[in-house]
Amino acid sequence: MTRITPDTTENLTASRFPLRRTLVLAQSERLATHARPLRHPVQDELLPLGVRAEGLQPGQAIAVSGTRQRIAIAAGAASLVLATDDGATVPLSGGDELFMLAAAARLIGGNAVALDGEAFLAQLGRAGTRLRLRLLDRDGRAGTLEANASELALAPARKDDARVAEIAWIANTATAVTHGRDDTTLTLAAPLQHVPRAPRCASTPTSPPPRTAKPSRPSSATATRAAPTSASAWRRPC
């Protein structure tokens, strides 16, 4: 049985429109669709795409590129320093922004426990959580920062942010490519070297390269963000 709720009940009387002798002409209403943003940085072996990408196969090579995830120092943060790899210390204050170089880790009892993207996002804002991050400052100095999760936040990319790129390989397993109704998730053979903002689509070569060797010259196509970056595909636009 289908029930209809009219916009108005004016003139809708049982005597004027008897139920068994009334014909209703109706049509479906088109609803606008909205992209589902991916709010955590892309890292490790799991690569969620913001679109359903047909044609991807286990063992296939893809090109992944995008801007590095920015980390902002929260207002009011005090006594934070970036310990650079060359032994220097760089004071940080509220409003400073740096780039992620690797997955964040949570410090628990002196041990560093690596966090995936979703777990990292869930910890941000918590005063009782201590984090360790590998970061790059605007002068190109790499280093390590330890801070409370409440002193850090994700920041959006800027137009002039440099892009990073790499060739990644989809794992050669039956579950490496999984499709939802509107998106696709890839399991990679190895963790990503960079921590870009989330990708929208994966670039796929017209024919899979040999699985025993990586291509010596990757194509210029990119696989980028589900919420934060732009993308194009080798075989077709995303």
PDB file of C-alpha atoms in Angstrom:
ATOM      1  CA  MET A   1       0.000   0.000   0.000  1.00  0.00           C
ATOM      2  CA  THR A   2       1.263   3.480  -0.891  1.00  0.00           C
ATOM      3  CA  ARG A   3       0.307   6.409   1.304  1.00  0.00           C
ATOM      4  CA  ILE A   4       0.329   9.948  -0.053  1.00  0.00           C
ATOM      5  CA  THR A   5       0.394  13.130   2.010  1.00  0.00           C
ATOM      6  CA  PRO A   6      -0.867  16.040  -0.152  1.00  0.00           C
ATOM      7  CA  ASP A   7       0.415  19.609   0.134  1.00  0.00           C
ATOM      8  CA  THR A   8      -3.146  20.786   0.811  1.00  0.00           C
ATOM      9  CA  THR A   9      -6.441  19.213   1.796  1.00  0.00           C
ATOM     10  CA  GLU A  10      -8.535  21.891   0.130  1.00  0.00           C
ATOM     11  CA  ASN A  11     -11.477  20.352  -1.758  1.00  0.00           C
ATOM     12  CA  LEU A  12     -10.267  16.854  -0.847  1.00  0.00           C
ATOM     13  CA  THR A  13     -13.560  15.511   0.376  1.00  0.00           C
ATOM     14  CA  ALA A  14     -14.725  11.919   0.229  1.00  0.00           C
ATOM     15  CA  SER A  15     -17.839  12.947  -1.701  1.00  0.00           C
ATOM     16  CA  ARG A  16     -15.874  14.809  -4.363  1.00  0.00           C
ATOM     17  CA  PHE A  17     -12.995  12.315  -4.627  1.00  0.00           C
ATOM     18  CA  PRO A  18     -14.234   8.850  -3.659  1.00  0.00           C
ATOM     19  CA  LEU A  19     -11.243   6.682  -2.845  1.00  0.00           C
ATOM     20  CA  ARG A  20     -12.019   3.864  -5.289  1.00  0.00           C
ATOM     21  CA  ARG A  21     -12.776   6.228  -8.206  1.00  0.00           C
ATOM     22  CA  THR A  22      -9.849   8.641  -7.770  1.00  0.00           C
ATOM     23  CA  LEU A  23      -6.758   8.444  -9.951  1.00  0.00           C
ATOM     24  CA  VAL A  24      -3.543  10.055  -8.730  1.00  0.00           C
ATOM     25  CA  LEU A  25      -0.946  11.087 -11.321  1.00  0.00           C
ATOM     26  CA  ALA A  26       2.485  11.515  -9.700  1.00  0.00           C
ATOM     27  CA  GLN A  27       6.172  11.263 -10.450  1.00  0.00           C
ATOM     28  CA  SER A  28       9.355  10.884  -8.463  1.00  0.00           C
ATOM     29  CA  GLU A  29      11.206  13.997  -7.357  1.00  0.00           C
ATOM     30  CA  ARG A  30      14.894  14.158  -8.269  1.00  0.00           C
ATOM     31  CA  LEU A  31      17.044  14.789  -5.213  1.00  0.00           C
ATOM     32  CA  ALA A  32      20.423  16.450  -5.536  1.00  0.00           C
ATOM     33  CA  THR A  33      23.394  14.302  -4.527  1.00  0.00           C
ATOM     34  CA  HIS A  34      26.255  15.589  -2.438  1.00  0.00           C
ATOM     35  CA  ALA A  35      29.829  14.383  -2.226  1.00  0.00           C
ATOM     36  CA  ARG A  36      30.791  12.551   0.958  1.00  0.00           C
ATOM     37  CA  PRO A  37      33.968  14.257   2.181  1.00  0.00           C
ATOM     38  CA  LEU A  38      36.895  12.350   3.568  1.00  0.00           C
ATOM     39  CA  ARG A  39      38.080  14.470   6.477  1.00  0.00           C
ATOM     40  CA  HIS A  40      41.205  12.617   7.573  1.00  0.00           C
ATOM     41  CA  PRO A  41      44.556  12.479   5.757  1.00  0.00           C
ATOM     42  CA  VAL A  42      45.298   9.608   3.394  1.00  0.00           C
ATOM     43  CA  GLN A  43      48.017   7.279   4.652  1.00  0.00           C
ATOM     44  CA  ASP A  44      49.116   3.662   4.997  1.00  0.00           C
ATOM     45  CA  GLU A  45      47.719   0.933   2.709  1.00  0.00           C
ATOM     46  CA  LEU A  46      44.046   1.999   2.586  1.00  0.00           C
ATOM     47  CA  LEU A  47      43.070   4.405  -0.202  1.00  0.00           C
ATOM     48  CA  PRO A  48      39.401   5.506  -0.207  1.00  0.00           C
ATOM     49  CA  LEU A  49      38.183   7.184  -3.399  1.00  0.00           C
ATOM     50  CA  GLY A  50      35.366   9.704  -3.563  1.00  0.00           C
ATOM     51  CA  VAL A  51      33.911   8.124  -6.716  1.00  0.00           C
ATOM     52  CA  ARG A  52      33.084   4.622  -7.889  1.00  0.00           C
ATOM     53  CA  ALA A  53      36.084   3.781 -10.093  1.00  0.00           C
ATOM     54  CA  GLU A  54      35.380   0.897 -12.441  1.00  0.00           C
ATOM     55  CA  GLY A  55      38.163  -1.033 -14.169  1.00  0.00           C
ATOM     56  CA  LEU A  56      40.705  -1.136 -11.343  1.00  0.00           C
ATOM     57  CA  GLN A  57      42.264  -4.569 -10.828  1.00  0.00           C
ATOM     58  CA  PRO A  58      44.334  -6.222  -8.065  1.00  0.00           C
ATOM     59  CA  GLY A  59      48.054  -5.962  -8.810  1.00  0.00           C
ATOM     60  CA  GLN A  60      47.594  -2.855 -10.968  1.00  0.00           C
ATOM     61  CA  ALA A  61      49.814   0.237 -10.733  1.00  0.00           C
ATOM     62  CA  ILE A  62      48.222   3.615  -9.998  1.00  0.00           C
ATOM     63  CA  ALA A  63      49.639   7.118  -9.720  1.00  0.00           C
ATOM     64  CA  VAL A  64      48.785   8.994  -6.537  1.00  0.00           C
ATOM     65  CA  SER A  65      49.426  12.702  -6.127  1.00  0.00           C
ATOM     66  CA  GLY A  66      48.168  15.596  -4.073  1.00  0.00           C
ATOM     67  CA  THR A  67      49.174  18.248  -1.601  1.00  0.00           C
ATOM     68  CA  ARG A  68      50.547  17.214   1.787  1.00  0.00           C
ATOM     69  CA  GLN A  69      48.183  17.431   4.731  1.00  0.00           C
ATOM     70  CA  ARG A  70      48.618  20.687   6.651  1.00  0.00           C
ATOM     71  CA  ILE A  71      48.706  20.716  10.457  1.00  0.00           C
ATOM     72  CA  ALA A  72      47.853  23.956  12.288  1.00  0.00           C
ATOM     73  CA  ILE A  73      49.031  24.891  15.773  1.00  0.00           C
ATOM     74  CA  ALA A  74      45.986  25.875  17.817  1.00  0.00           C
ATOM     75  CA  ALA A  75      45.620  29.331  19.320  1.00  0.00           C
ATOM     76  CA  GLY A  76      46.905  29.394  22.895  1.00  0.00           C
ATOM     77  CA  ALA A  77      49.368  26.543  22.419  1.00  0.00           C
ATOM     78  CA  ALA A  78      52.553  27.269  24.343  1.00  0.00           C
ATOM     79  CA  SER A  79      56.083  25.864  24.593  1.00  0.00           C
ATOM     80  CA  LEU A  80      55.842  23.791  21.430  1.00  0.00           C
ATOM     81  CA  VAL A  81      59.022  23.245  19.424  1.00  0.00           C
ATOM     82  CA  LEU A  82      59.857  21.354  16.260  1.00  0.00           C
ATOM     83  CA  ALA A  83      63.002  19.291  16.879  1.00  0.00           C
ATOM     84  CA  THR A  84      64.597  19.310  13.428  1.00  0.00           C
ATOM     85  CA  ASP A  85      66.677  16.470  12.040  1.00  0.00           C
ATOM     86  CA  ASP A  86      69.835  18.628  12.083  1.00  0.00           C
ATOM     87  CA  GLY A  87      69.614  19.084  15.860  1.00  0.00           C
ATOM     88  CA  ALA A  88      68.018  22.554  15.964  1.00  0.00           C
ATOM     89  CA  THR A  89      64.761  23.540  17.667  1.00  0.00           C
ATOM     90  CA  VAL A  90      62.143  25.757  16.038  1.00  0.00           C
ATOM     91  CA  PRO A  91      59.624  27.454  18.402  1.00  0.00           C
ATOM     92  CA  LEU A  92      55.999  27.137  17.286  1.00  0.00           C
ATOM     93  CA  SER A  93      53.024  29.303  18.215  1.00  0.00           C
ATOM     94  CA  GLY A  94      49.306  29.491  17.505  1.00  0.00           C
ATOM     95  CA  GLY A  95      48.528  29.919  13.825  1.00  0.00           C
ATOM     96  CA  ASP A  96      51.716  28.261  12.552  1.00  0.00           C
ATOM     97  CA  GLU A  97      51.147  25.561   9.926  1.00  0.00           C
ATOM     98  CA  LEU A  98      53.346  22.616   8.952  1.00  0.00           C
ATOM     99  CA  PHE A  99      53.070  19.621   6.604  1.00  0.00           C
ATOM    100  CA  MET A 100      52.691  15.987   7.654  1.00  0.00           C
ATOM    101  CA  LEU A 101      55.521  13.718   6.498  1.00  0.00           C
ATOM    102  CA  ALA A 102      54.326  10.459   8.060  1.00  0.00           C
ATOM    103  CA  ALA A 103      51.447   8.961   9.999  1.00  0.00           C
ATOM    104  CA  ALA A 104      50.976  10.388  13.490  1.00  0.00           C
ATOM    105  CA  ALA A 105      51.638   8.306  16.600  1.00  0.00           C
ATOM    106  CA  ARG A 106      50.001   8.386  20.016  1.00  0.00           C
ATOM    107  CA  LEU A 107      52.322   8.347  23.019  1.00  0.00           C
ATOM    108  CA  ILE A 108      51.135   5.875  25.644  1.00  0.00           C
ATOM    109  CA  GLY A 109      53.365   5.120  28.627  1.00  0.00           C
ATOM    110  CA  GLY A 110      56.486   6.048  26.715  1.00  0.00           C
ATOM    111  CA  ASN A 111      55.542   3.941  23.690  1.00  0.00           C
ATOM    112  CA  ALA A 112      54.601   5.387  20.299  1.00  0.00           C
ATOM    113  CA  VAL A 113      51.524   3.723  18.795  1.00  0.00           C
ATOM    114  CA  ALA A 114      50.948   4.501  15.103  1.00  0.00           C
ATOM    115  CA  LEU A 115      47.489   5.873  14.258  1.00  0.00           C
ATOM    116  CA  ASP A 116      45.582   5.389  11.031  1.00  0.00           C
ATOM    117  CA  GLY A 117      43.875   8.405   9.479  1.00  0.00           C
ATOM    118  CA  GLU A 118      40.508   7.938  11.195  1.00  0.00           C
ATOM    119  CA  ALA A 119      42.068   7.277  14.606  1.00  0.00           C
ATOM    120  CA  PHE A 120      44.271  10.358  14.255  1.00  0.00           C
ATOM    121  CA  LEU A 121      41.269  12.530  13.409  1.00  0.00           C
ATOM    122  CA  ALA A 122      39.348  11.113  16.382  1.00  0.00           C
ATOM    123  CA  GLN A 123      42.161  12.069  18.780  1.00  0.00           C
ATOM    124  CA  LEU A 124      42.501  15.682  17.632  1.00  0.00           C
ATOM    125  CA  GLY A 125      41.061  18.094  20.189  1.00  0.00           C
ATOM    126  CA  ARG A 126      41.563  15.807  23.181  1.00  0.00           C
ATOM    127  CA  ALA A 127      43.640  17.479  25.877  1.00  0.00           C
ATOM    128  CA  GLY A 128      44.586  14.169  27.496  1.00  0.00           C
ATOM    129  CA  THR A 129      46.095  12.671  24.340  1.00  0.00           C
ATOM    130  CA  ARG A 130      49.788  13.122  23.572  1.00  0.00           C
ATOM    131  CA  LEU A 131      50.838  12.877  19.917  1.00  0.00           C
ATOM    132  CA  ARG A 132      54.114  12.632  18.025  1.00  0.00           C
ATOM    133  CA  LEU A 133      54.272  13.846  14.421  1.00  0.00           C
ATOM    134  CA  ARG A 134      56.885  14.025  11.683  1.00  0.00           C
ATOM    135  CA  LEU A 135      56.469  17.461  10.105  1.00  0.00           C
ATOM    136  CA  LEU A 136      57.960  19.791   7.526  1.00  0.00           C
ATOM    137  CA  ASP A 137      58.030  23.545   8.154  1.00  0.00           C
ATOM    138  CA  ARG A 138      57.671  26.257   5.508  1.00  0.00           C
ATOM    139  CA  ASP A 139      61.458  26.591   5.249  1.00  0.00           C
ATOM    140  CA  GLY A 140      61.813  22.926   4.251  1.00  0.00           C
ATOM    141  CA  ARG A 141      63.152  21.713   7.622  1.00  0.00           C
ATOM    142  CA  ALA A 142      61.957  18.258   8.669  1.00  0.00           C
ATOM    143  CA  GLY A 143      61.581  17.344  12.313  1.00  0.00           C
ATOM    144  CA  THR A 144      59.520  15.842  15.103  1.00  0.00           C
ATOM    145  CA  LEU A 145      56.846  17.508  17.214  1.00  0.00           C
ATOM    146  CA  GLU A 146      55.309  16.203  20.433  1.00  0.00           C
ATOM    147  CA  ALA A 147      52.137  17.966  21.510  1.00  0.00           C
ATOM    148  CA  ASN A 148      48.760  17.485  23.125  1.00  0.00           C
ATOM    149  CA  ALA A 149      46.071  16.617  20.602  1.00  0.00           C
ATOM    150  CA  SER A 150      44.133  19.710  21.717  1.00  0.00           C
ATOM    151  CA  GLU A 151      47.008  21.884  20.451  1.00  0.00           C
ATOM    152  CA  LEU A 152      46.728  20.624  16.858  1.00  0.00           C
ATOM    153  CA  ALA A 153      44.176  20.766  14.043  1.00  0.00           C
ATOM    154  CA  LEU A 154      43.929  19.836  10.370  1.00  0.00           C
ATOM    155  CA  ALA A 155      44.228  22.820   8.042  1.00  0.00           C
ATOM    156  CA  PRO A 156      43.066  23.174   4.423  1.00  0.00           C
ATOM    157  CA  ALA A 157      45.490  23.221   1.525  1.00  0.00           C
ATOM    158  CA  ARG A 158      46.507  26.456  -0.158  1.00  0.00           C
ATOM    159  CA  LYS A 159      46.674  27.124  -3.875  1.00  0.00           C
ATOM    160  CA  ASP A 160      50.461  27.388  -3.866  1.00  0.00           C
ATOM    161  CA  ASP A 161      51.105  24.178  -1.892  1.00  0.00           C
ATOM    162  CA  ALA A 162      53.577  21.894  -3.664  1.00  0.00           C
ATOM    163  CA  ARG A 163      52.276  18.542  -4.863  1.00  0.00           C
ATOM    164  CA  VAL A 164      53.794  15.178  -4.045  1.00  0.00           C
ATOM    165  CA  ALA A 165      53.414  12.120  -6.273  1.00  0.00           C
ATOM    166  CA  GLU A 166      54.262   8.441  -6.242  1.00  0.00           C
ATOM    167  CA  ILE A 167      53.491   5.177  -7.990  1.00  0.00           C
ATOM    168  CA  ALA A 168      51.538   2.755  -5.807  1.00  0.00           C
ATOM    169  CA  TRP A 169      50.415  -0.805  -6.458  1.00  0.00           C
ATOM    170  CA  ILE A 170      47.023  -2.246  -5.635  1.00  0.00           C
ATOM    171  CA  ALA A 171      47.455  -5.373  -3.516  1.00  0.00           C
ATOM    172  CA  ASN A 172      47.169  -8.622  -5.453  1.00  0.00           C
ATOM    173  CA  THR A 173      44.296 -10.015  -3.397  1.00  0.00           C
ATOM    174  CA  ALA A 174      40.640 -10.688  -4.146  1.00  0.00           C
ATOM    175  CA  THR A 175      39.476  -7.977  -1.715  1.00  0.00           C
ATOM    176  CA  ALA A 176      41.957  -5.269  -2.754  1.00  0.00           C
ATOM    177  CA  VAL A 177      39.292  -3.401  -4.764  1.00  0.00           C
ATOM    178  CA  THR A 178      35.929  -2.975  -3.066  1.00  0.00           C
ATOM    179  CA  HIS A 179      33.038  -0.951  -4.467  1.00  0.00           C
ATOM    180  CA  GLY A 180      30.263   0.831  -2.630  1.00  0.00           C
ATOM    181  CA  ARG A 181      27.277   2.373  -4.361  1.00  0.00           C
ATOM    182  CA  ASP A 182      29.100   5.671  -4.987  1.00  0.00           C
ATOM    183  CA  ASP A 183      32.729   5.042  -4.062  1.00  0.00           C
ATOM    184  CA  THR A 184      35.639   2.627  -4.239  1.00  0.00           C
ATOM    185  CA  THR A 185      38.230   1.651  -1.631  1.00  0.00           C
ATOM    186  CA  LEU A 186      41.645   0.270  -2.569  1.00  0.00           C
ATOM    187  CA  THR A 187      44.023  -1.768  -0.435  1.00  0.00           C
ATOM    188  CA  LEU A 188      47.587  -1.100  -1.538  1.00  0.00           C
ATOM    189  CA  ALA A 189      50.484  -3.540  -1.549  1.00  0.00           C
ATOM    190  CA  ALA A 190      52.564  -1.162   0.601  1.00  0.00           C
ATOM    191  CA  PRO A 191      51.931   1.997   2.643  1.00  0.00           C
ATOM    192  CA  LEU A 192      51.999   5.325   0.822  1.00  0.00           C
ATOM    193  CA  GLN A 193      55.279   7.199   1.154  1.00  0.00           C
ATOM    194  CA  HIS A 194      53.527  10.554   1.553  1.00  0.00           C
ATOM    195  CA  VAL A 195      50.548  11.754   3.605  1.00  0.00           C
ATOM    196  CA  PRO A 196      48.395  13.680   1.115  1.00  0.00           C
ATOM    197  CA  ARG A 197      44.946  15.050   1.645  1.00  0.00           C
ATOM    198  CA  ALA A 198      42.248  12.637   0.588  1.00  0.00           C
ATOM    199  CA  PRO A 199      41.988  11.472  -3.142  1.00  0.00           C
ATOM    200  CA  ARG A 200      39.016  11.673  -5.417  1.00  0.00           C
ATOM    201  CA  CYS A 201      39.969   9.077  -8.016  1.00  0.00           C
ATOM    202  CA  ALA A 202      42.744   6.770  -9.085  1.00  0.00           C
ATOM    203  CA  SER A 203      44.580   6.997 -12.364  1.00  0.00           C
ATOM    204  CA  THR A 204      44.588   3.753 -14.276  1.00  0.00           C
ATOM    205  CA  PRO A 205      46.786   2.849 -17.236  1.00  0.00           C
ATOM    206  CA  THR A 206      45.055   1.644 -20.390  1.00  0.00           C
ATOM    207  CA  SER A 207      46.717  -1.747 -19.910  1.00  0.00           C
ATOM    208  CA  PRO A 208      48.217  -3.014 -16.639  1.00  0.00           C
ATOM    209  CA  PRO A 209      52.034  -2.813 -16.524  1.00  0.00           C
ATOM    210  CA  PRO A 210      54.081  -5.932 -15.725  1.00  0.00           C
ATOM    211  CA  ARG A 211      53.665  -6.844 -12.074  1.00  0.00           C
ATOM    212  CA  THR A 212      57.305  -7.842 -11.668  1.00  0.00           C
ATOM    213  CA  ALA A 213      58.724  -4.350 -12.183  1.00  0.00           C
ATOM    214  CA  LYS A 214      57.625  -0.764 -11.650  1.00  0.00           C
ATOM    215  CA  PRO A 215      57.458   1.542 -14.674  1.00  0.00           C
ATOM    216  CA  SER A 216      60.646   3.557 -15.140  1.00  0.00           C
ATOM    217  CA  ARG A 217      58.703   6.664 -16.128  1.00  0.00           C
ATOM    218  CA  PRO A 218      55.293   7.121 -14.505  1.00  0.00           C
ATOM    219  CA  SER A 219      52.526   8.758 -16.456  1.00  0.00           C
ATOM    220  CA  SER A 220      51.508  12.299 -15.593  1.00  0.00           C
ATOM    221  CA  ALA A 221      48.092  11.259 -14.343  1.00  0.00           C
ATOM    222  CA  THR A 222      47.133  11.722 -10.723  1.00  0.00           C
ATOM    223  CA  ALA A 223      44.939  10.177  -8.072  1.00  0.00           C
ATOM    224  CA  THR A 224      43.887  12.704  -5.520  1.00  0.00           C
ATOM    225  CA  ARG A 225      41.415  13.604  -2.864  1.00  0.00           C
ATOM    226  CA  ALA A 226      37.983  12.565  -1.866  1.00  0.00           C
ATOM    227  CA  ALA A 227      37.593  15.828  -0.239  1.00  0.00           C
ATOM    228  CA  PRO A 228      40.776  17.861  -0.495  1.00  0.00           C
ATOM    229  CA  THR A 229      42.543  17.715  -3.939  1.00  0.00           C
ATOM    230  CA  SER A 230      41.887  17.540  -7.677  1.00  0.00           C
ATOM    231  CA  ALA A 231      42.389  14.507  -9.923  1.00  0.00           C
ATOM    232  CA  SER A 232      42.521  13.195 -13.451  1.00  0.00           C
ATOM    233  CA  ALA A 233      42.778   9.675 -14.857  1.00  0.00           C
ATOM    234  CA  TRP A 234      45.028   8.144 -17.491  1.00  0.00           C
ATOM    235  CA  ARG A 235      42.139   6.405 -19.179  1.00  0.00           C
ATOM    236  CA  ARG A 236      39.255   8.767 -18.598  1.00  0.00           C
ATOM    237  CA  PRO A 237      38.517  11.931 -16.574  1.00  0.00           C
ATOM    238  CA  CYS A 238      37.170  11.382 -13.067  1.00  0.00           C
TER     239      CYS A 238
END
